[in-house]
Short mmCIF file of C-alpha atoms and ligand atoms in Angstrom, two decimals:
data_model
loop_
_atom_site.label_atom_id
_atom_site.label_comp_id
_atom_site.label_asym_id
_atom_site.label_seq_id
_atom_site.Cartn_x
_atom_site.Cartn_y
_atom_site.Cartn_z
CA MET A 1 127.20 25.78 98.04
CA LYS A 2 125.67 27.24 94.90
CA ILE A 3 127.69 30.11 93.40
CA ALA A 4 126.57 32.26 90.46
CA ILE A 5 129.45 33.48 88.36
CA LEU A 6 128.75 36.77 86.49
CA ALA A 7 131.98 37.75 84.67
CA GLY A 8 130.42 40.89 83.11
CA ASP A 9 132.28 43.24 80.74
CA GLY A 10 135.72 44.58 79.98
CA ILE A 11 138.37 42.91 82.06
CA GLY A 12 135.58 41.06 83.96
CA PRO A 13 136.00 37.69 82.14
CA GLU A 14 139.79 37.63 82.52
CA ILE A 15 139.85 38.39 86.24
CA VAL A 16 136.92 36.15 87.08
CA ALA A 17 138.60 33.26 85.25
CA GLN A 18 141.42 33.42 87.77
CA ALA A 19 138.97 33.42 90.72
CA VAL A 20 137.17 30.43 89.18
CA ARG A 21 140.47 28.54 89.01
CA VAL A 22 140.89 29.11 92.74
CA LEU A 23 137.37 27.81 93.35
CA GLU A 24 137.91 24.77 91.19
CA THR A 25 141.07 23.96 93.11
CA LEU A 26 139.06 24.01 96.37
CA ARG A 27 136.39 21.90 94.73
CA SER A 28 138.95 19.36 93.58
CA GLU A 29 139.99 19.09 97.20
CA GLY A 30 136.48 18.15 98.23
CA LEU A 31 134.65 21.45 98.89
CA LYS A 32 131.07 20.99 97.65
CA LEU A 33 130.84 23.86 95.17
CA GLU A 34 128.47 24.26 92.31
CA LEU A 35 129.40 27.04 89.83
CA GLU A 36 127.03 28.39 87.26
CA GLN A 37 127.73 31.26 84.82
CA GLY A 38 125.26 33.98 84.01
CA LEU A 39 125.06 37.36 82.16
CA LEU A 40 125.01 40.78 83.74
CA GLY A 41 125.75 44.23 82.32
CA GLY A 42 126.72 45.02 78.75
CA CYS A 43 127.16 41.38 77.73
CA ALA A 44 123.62 40.73 78.86
CA VAL A 45 122.38 43.73 76.84
CA ASP A 46 124.20 42.24 73.80
CA VAL A 47 122.67 38.76 74.24
CA ALA A 48 119.32 39.32 75.98
CA GLY A 49 118.55 42.99 75.31
CA GLU A 50 118.71 44.07 78.96
CA PRO A 51 121.37 44.40 81.60
CA PHE A 52 119.81 42.13 84.27
CA PRO A 53 117.80 39.51 82.34
CA GLU A 54 115.22 37.15 83.76
CA ALA A 55 117.50 34.10 83.53
CA THR A 56 120.14 35.92 85.65
CA ARG A 57 117.45 36.96 88.17
CA THR A 58 116.48 33.34 88.63
CA LEU A 59 120.11 32.16 88.80
CA VAL A 60 121.13 34.68 91.48
CA ALA A 61 117.89 34.18 93.49
CA GLU A 62 118.67 30.49 93.76
CA ALA A 63 122.34 30.89 94.45
CA ASP A 64 123.88 31.18 97.89
CA ALA A 65 126.47 33.65 96.71
CA VAL A 66 127.42 35.59 93.54
CA ILE A 67 130.90 36.33 92.21
CA LEU A 68 130.93 39.33 89.88
CA GLY A 69 133.63 40.77 87.69
CA ALA A 70 132.75 44.26 86.50
CA VAL A 71 130.16 45.85 84.23
CA GLY A 72 130.06 48.68 81.75
CA GLY A 73 131.97 50.12 78.74
CA PRO A 74 131.90 52.99 76.39
CA ARG A 75 129.93 50.96 73.88
CA TYR A 76 126.93 51.20 76.20
CA ASP A 77 127.15 54.78 77.47
CA ALA A 78 124.79 56.11 74.79
CA LEU A 79 122.00 53.62 75.59
CA PRO A 80 118.88 54.82 77.39
CA ARG A 81 119.60 54.82 81.13
CA GLN A 82 117.50 51.68 81.95
CA LEU A 83 119.48 49.65 79.43
CA ARG A 84 122.93 50.68 80.74
CA PRO A 85 125.18 47.98 82.31
CA GLU A 86 125.33 49.97 85.65
CA GLN A 87 121.62 49.53 85.98
CA GLY A 88 122.20 45.74 85.96
CA LEU A 89 124.53 46.17 89.00
CA LEU A 90 122.10 48.51 90.80
CA GLY A 91 119.26 46.11 89.92
CA ILE A 92 120.96 42.93 91.32
CA ARG A 93 121.89 44.76 94.55
CA LYS A 94 118.25 45.91 94.92
CA ALA A 95 116.77 42.52 93.88
CA LEU A 96 118.82 40.68 96.41
CA ASN A 97 118.40 43.33 99.08
CA LEU A 98 122.22 43.70 99.41
CA PHE A 99 122.17 46.71 101.68
CA ALA A 100 125.51 46.21 103.47
CA ASN A 101 128.57 46.81 101.40
CA LEU A 102 131.89 46.05 103.11
CA ARG A 103 134.98 47.56 101.47
CA PRO A 104 138.22 46.87 103.28
CA ALA A 105 141.22 49.01 102.36
CA VAL A 106 144.29 47.14 103.51
CA LEU A 107 147.86 47.98 102.63
CA TYR A 108 149.99 44.97 101.95
CA PRO A 109 153.44 45.61 103.42
CA GLU A 110 154.94 44.41 100.08
CA LEU A 111 153.11 47.21 98.28
CA ALA A 112 153.97 50.11 100.62
CA ASP A 113 155.79 51.86 97.80
CA ALA A 114 152.97 51.42 95.27
CA SER A 115 150.84 54.06 96.99
CA THR A 116 151.08 57.61 95.80
CA LEU A 117 151.19 58.67 99.52
CA LYS A 118 154.30 58.52 101.57
CA PRO A 119 154.97 55.12 103.08
CA GLU A 120 155.01 56.55 106.58
CA VAL A 121 151.46 57.89 106.08
CA VAL A 122 149.95 54.60 104.79
CA SER A 123 152.06 51.80 106.29
CA GLY A 124 149.94 49.51 108.39
CA LEU A 125 146.74 50.91 106.90
CA ASP A 126 143.68 48.74 107.57
CA ILE A 127 140.30 50.47 107.14
CA LEU A 128 136.85 48.98 106.65
CA ILE A 129 134.35 51.12 104.86
CA VAL A 130 130.74 50.01 105.42
CA ARG A 131 128.63 51.61 102.65
CA GLU A 132 124.89 51.48 102.58
CA LEU A 133 124.08 50.04 99.15
CA THR A 134 120.31 50.04 98.37
CA GLY A 135 119.16 53.44 99.30
CA ASP A 136 120.07 57.12 99.16
CA ILE A 137 120.20 59.29 96.06
CA TYR A 138 121.10 56.30 93.84
CA PHE A 139 117.58 54.91 94.25
CA GLY A 140 115.55 57.88 95.49
CA GLU A 141 112.38 58.94 93.64
CA PRO A 142 111.46 61.30 92.05
CA ARG A 143 114.32 61.61 89.70
CA GLY A 144 114.77 62.68 86.13
CA ILE A 145 115.66 65.24 83.50
CA GLU A 146 112.78 67.35 82.19
CA LEU A 147 111.79 70.65 80.81
CA ARG A 148 110.83 73.41 83.14
CA ASN A 149 110.19 76.96 81.93
CA GLY A 150 111.85 76.20 78.64
CA GLN A 151 115.09 74.78 80.00
CA ARG A 152 116.14 71.27 81.03
CA ILE A 153 116.54 70.57 84.67
CA GLY A 154 118.00 67.45 86.27
CA TYR A 155 117.08 66.24 89.70
CA ASN A 156 117.40 63.37 92.19
CA THR A 157 116.13 62.60 95.66
CA MET A 158 118.44 61.89 98.59
CA ILE A 159 116.32 59.90 100.97
CA TYR A 160 116.80 57.44 103.90
CA SER A 161 114.30 55.90 106.27
CA GLU A 162 115.28 55.31 109.89
CA ALA A 163 114.90 51.54 109.41
CA GLU A 164 117.42 51.64 106.54
CA ILE A 165 119.91 53.67 108.55
CA ARG A 166 119.44 51.49 111.70
CA ARG A 167 120.13 48.20 109.87
CA ILE A 168 123.35 49.42 108.23
CA ALA A 169 124.49 51.06 111.47
CA ARG A 170 124.08 47.68 113.29
CA VAL A 171 126.24 45.94 110.66
CA ALA A 172 128.90 48.65 111.13
CA PHE A 173 128.75 48.49 114.96
CA GLN A 174 129.10 44.69 114.81
CA ALA A 175 132.03 44.96 112.42
CA ALA A 176 133.69 47.45 114.75
CA ARG A 177 133.21 45.04 117.58
CA LYS A 178 135.23 42.42 115.72
CA ARG A 179 138.02 44.96 115.16
CA SER A 180 139.24 47.87 117.31
CA CYS A 181 135.76 48.87 118.66
CA ARG A 182 135.98 52.32 116.95
CA LEU A 183 133.33 53.50 114.40
CA CYS A 184 133.28 56.79 112.50
CA SER A 185 129.98 57.75 110.90
CA VAL A 186 130.24 60.12 107.85
CA ASP A 187 127.43 62.47 106.87
CA LYS A 188 126.73 66.03 105.66
CA MET A 189 124.33 67.00 108.42
CA ASN A 190 125.30 70.68 108.24
CA VAL A 191 123.48 70.94 104.91
CA LEU A 192 121.31 67.85 104.23
CA GLU A 193 118.28 66.78 106.21
CA SER A 194 118.50 63.14 105.11
CA THR A 195 121.92 62.94 106.63
CA GLN A 196 120.85 64.79 109.81
CA LEU A 197 118.50 61.90 110.29
CA TRP A 198 121.43 59.57 109.54
CA ARG A 199 123.44 61.13 112.33
CA ASP A 200 120.47 60.98 114.73
CA VAL A 201 119.74 57.37 114.04
CA VAL A 202 123.35 56.19 114.20
CA THR A 203 123.71 58.03 117.53
CA GLU A 204 120.56 56.36 118.87
CA THR A 205 121.77 52.95 117.71
CA ALA A 206 125.05 53.47 119.56
CA GLY A 207 123.04 52.80 122.74
CA GLU A 208 122.96 49.10 121.80
CA TYR A 209 126.71 48.96 121.53
CA PRO A 210 128.15 50.71 124.61
CA ASP A 211 131.51 49.01 124.05
CA VAL A 212 132.01 50.69 120.65
CA GLU A 213 133.34 54.24 120.54
CA LEU A 214 131.32 56.25 117.98
CA SER A 215 132.50 59.44 116.29
CA HIS A 216 131.00 61.58 113.48
CA MET A 217 132.64 63.36 110.62
CA LEU A 218 131.37 65.54 107.78
CA VAL A 219 132.13 63.99 104.39
CA ASP A 220 134.25 66.84 103.08
CA ASN A 221 136.43 66.65 106.12
CA ALA A 222 136.49 62.83 105.85
CA ALA A 223 137.76 63.03 102.29
CA MET A 224 140.60 65.27 103.49
CA GLN A 225 141.43 63.22 106.60
CA LEU A 226 141.62 60.08 104.51
CA VAL A 227 144.69 61.47 102.65
CA ARG A 228 146.04 63.49 105.61
CA ASN A 229 146.07 60.88 108.28
CA PRO A 230 144.21 57.74 107.07
CA ARG A 231 145.24 55.55 109.99
CA GLN A 232 143.03 57.50 112.38
CA PHE A 233 140.12 55.46 110.87
CA ASP A 234 139.15 51.88 111.61
CA VAL A 235 135.53 51.22 110.64
CA VAL A 236 133.74 53.94 108.65
CA VAL A 237 129.96 53.81 108.05
CA THR A 238 128.28 56.02 105.50
CA GLY A 239 125.49 56.31 102.89
CA ASN A 240 125.46 54.97 99.37
CA MET A 241 126.89 58.04 97.51
CA PHE A 242 129.50 59.13 100.07
CA GLY A 243 130.58 55.46 100.49
CA ASP A 244 130.96 55.13 96.67
CA ILE A 245 133.29 58.11 96.54
CA LEU A 246 135.25 57.58 99.82
CA SER A 247 135.89 53.87 98.99
CA ASP A 248 137.55 54.79 95.71
CA GLU A 249 139.63 57.33 97.56
CA ALA A 250 140.57 54.81 100.31
CA SER A 251 141.58 52.25 97.68
CA MET A 252 144.21 54.50 96.33
CA LEU A 253 145.83 54.70 99.73
CA THR A 254 146.73 51.05 99.23
CA GLY A 255 148.49 51.61 95.93
CA SER A 256 146.01 50.03 93.55
CA ILE A 257 142.33 49.75 93.19
CA GLY A 258 143.15 46.44 91.59
CA MET A 259 143.79 44.91 95.04
CA LEU A 260 140.53 45.56 96.84
CA PRO A 261 137.65 43.11 97.16
CA SER A 262 134.18 43.86 98.46
CA ALA A 263 131.18 42.00 99.98
CA SER A 264 127.57 43.10 99.55
CA LEU A 265 125.37 41.32 102.02
CA ASP A 266 121.67 40.95 102.84
CA GLU A 267 120.14 40.32 106.31
CA ARG A 268 121.11 36.62 106.24
CA ASN A 269 124.64 37.01 104.82
CA LYS A 270 123.83 35.92 101.33
CA GLY A 271 126.23 37.97 99.32
CA LEU A 272 127.59 39.36 96.11
CA TYR A 273 131.33 39.60 95.93
CA GLU A 274 133.16 41.79 93.52
CA PRO A 275 136.34 43.81 93.12
CA ILE A 276 135.67 47.46 93.80
CA HIS A 277 137.23 48.51 90.53
CA GLY A 278 135.39 48.82 87.20
CA SER A 279 135.56 47.08 83.89
CA ALA A 280 138.69 48.98 82.63
CA PRO A 281 137.76 48.82 78.89
CA ASP A 282 141.08 50.34 77.96
CA ILE A 283 143.05 47.24 79.09
CA ALA A 284 140.38 44.58 78.44
CA GLY A 285 141.51 41.48 76.64
CA LYS A 286 145.19 42.27 77.01
CA ASP A 287 146.02 39.92 79.86
CA VAL A 288 147.36 42.82 81.99
CA ALA A 289 144.58 43.38 84.51
CA ASN A 290 145.16 42.54 88.16
CA PRO A 291 143.00 39.59 89.21
CA LEU A 292 143.88 39.78 92.93
CA ALA A 293 140.81 41.88 94.03
CA THR A 294 138.58 39.20 92.47
CA VAL A 295 140.55 36.38 94.08
CA LEU A 296 140.35 38.20 97.38
CA SER A 297 136.57 38.50 96.76
CA VAL A 298 136.39 34.71 96.78
CA ALA A 299 138.10 34.77 100.19
CA MET A 300 135.48 37.19 101.49
CA MET A 301 132.72 34.98 100.14
CA LEU A 302 134.05 31.95 101.96
CA ARG A 303 134.36 33.94 105.17
CA TYR A 304 131.04 35.89 105.21
CA THR A 305 128.51 33.68 103.39
CA PHE A 306 129.91 30.23 104.08
CA ASP A 307 131.72 30.77 107.38
CA LEU A 308 134.88 28.97 106.05
CA GLU A 309 137.48 31.10 107.81
CA GLU A 310 140.27 28.60 107.29
CA GLU A 311 139.78 28.45 103.49
CA ALA A 312 139.38 32.21 103.30
CA SER A 313 142.65 32.94 105.09
CA ARG A 314 144.33 30.31 103.06
CA ILE A 315 143.52 32.28 99.89
CA GLU A 316 144.64 35.46 101.47
CA ARG A 317 147.88 33.88 102.46
CA ALA A 318 148.38 32.63 98.88
CA VAL A 319 147.94 36.16 97.54
CA LYS A 320 150.44 37.52 100.06
CA LYS A 321 152.86 34.76 99.10
CA ALA A 322 152.57 35.65 95.36
CA LEU A 323 153.32 39.30 96.25
CA ALA A 324 156.21 38.31 98.62
CA ASP A 325 157.64 36.13 95.79
CA GLY A 326 157.88 39.33 93.73
CA TYR A 327 155.08 38.81 91.21
CA ARG A 328 153.35 42.03 90.13
CA THR A 329 150.75 42.98 87.58
CA ALA A 330 151.38 46.30 85.79
CA ASP A 331 149.27 48.36 88.15
CA ILE A 332 151.43 47.51 91.19
CA TYR A 333 154.74 46.96 89.42
CA GLU A 334 157.95 48.60 90.60
CA PRO A 335 161.48 48.04 89.29
CA GLY A 336 163.15 44.97 90.67
CA LYS A 337 159.93 42.94 90.73
CA MET A 338 158.57 40.48 88.10
CA LYS A 339 155.99 42.02 85.81
CA ILE A 340 153.46 39.40 84.81
CA GLY A 341 150.02 39.21 83.27
CA THR A 342 146.57 38.31 84.50
CA ALA A 343 146.70 34.53 83.95
CA ALA A 344 150.28 34.26 85.22
CA MET A 345 149.18 36.00 88.42
CA GLY A 346 146.46 33.35 88.59
CA ASP A 347 149.20 30.69 88.23
CA ALA A 348 151.25 32.29 91.03
CA VAL A 349 148.28 32.30 93.39
CA LEU A 350 147.46 28.66 92.65
CA ALA A 351 151.06 27.64 93.14
CA SER A 352 151.09 29.31 96.59
CA LEU A 353 147.67 27.91 97.42
C1 IPM B 401 130.73 50.89 92.69
C2 IPM B 401 130.51 51.39 91.28
C3 IPM B 401 129.01 51.39 91.03
C4 IPM B 401 128.38 52.25 92.08
C5 IPM B 401 128.60 51.84 89.61
C6 IPM B 401 129.27 51.04 88.57
C7 IPM B 401 127.09 51.73 89.45
O1 IPM B 401 131.04 52.69 91.18
O2 IPM B 401 130.41 49.70 92.87
O3 IPM B 401 131.29 51.55 93.48
O4 IPM B 401 128.22 53.45 91.94
O5 IPM B 401 127.93 51.72 93.10
MG1 MG B 402 132.22 53.26 92.80
#
């Protein structure tokens, strides 16, 4: 099992280091893992002059899976768009054809009070957001900022083909099958043609999955329902932009964006695994970031790409144990618990593992 490790920027290196310790433990027990580091994002711009350099392209093309920390930082915000760290992330998703982004939002019972929502609204929360990741307005052409009639205009293209919609819909229906057999598709068909097609194609695809109950919701309503009554959702499928926004919102139901892993998969379950949070430059290098989302991303990798369910749930149990033992990083801290740093949280997970 060849795994590319891309620590990235900001808190990336600190949190990925803890995930690597978990992988090294499994390797020392006999799992055949090959780990190789590479550069993506701002650190790649610094060293190689571009956010997704050729050496990284080769590395991730040859790997079976990729573990990523986070990319970006204020230092890079003034660069031309194609040199920004975020383009490295969009580039790797596109290059590996990682169209299916799975973002679970699960509330750990130990963290019920960490959410800003009332415990009775969020307790037991377990949602899976399936976000299309290689299409939509993030990749659509034409796009740009240009002069028209003496003033600047900015524009993008929201576009989906039926093939793109069908393949992500199938991933979502199959995921729903493994859970409660309920799927909610989110669009904005009252205004946008591309999402009218989305609704039509998802509805057609439902014919292949008669056992799954399909519902539809407009994205503005979905944003509201997520905070009003989040437990009505099980699996949610949506396009790239709506999924980006709704998954950040869903993460906050669970108390901290620092807890949530994600998987981005191609047709054959090769995957890139990353926490859904960003590079948090304000706390980088201070040993305070929460590494658990990245550790849980390793569990997702073992489950989805390598089909190692037992090892995956063992890591998840270790994380739960560390929380049950009272260990908390600053983002999930509450009085009465033990506030610890990034590396110490890694220690706690390893001890439970
Ligand atoms: C995410 C991030 C990225 C996205 C950014 C960093 C390009 O917000 O993974 O959700 O928009 O997809
Ligand atoms: Mg996002």
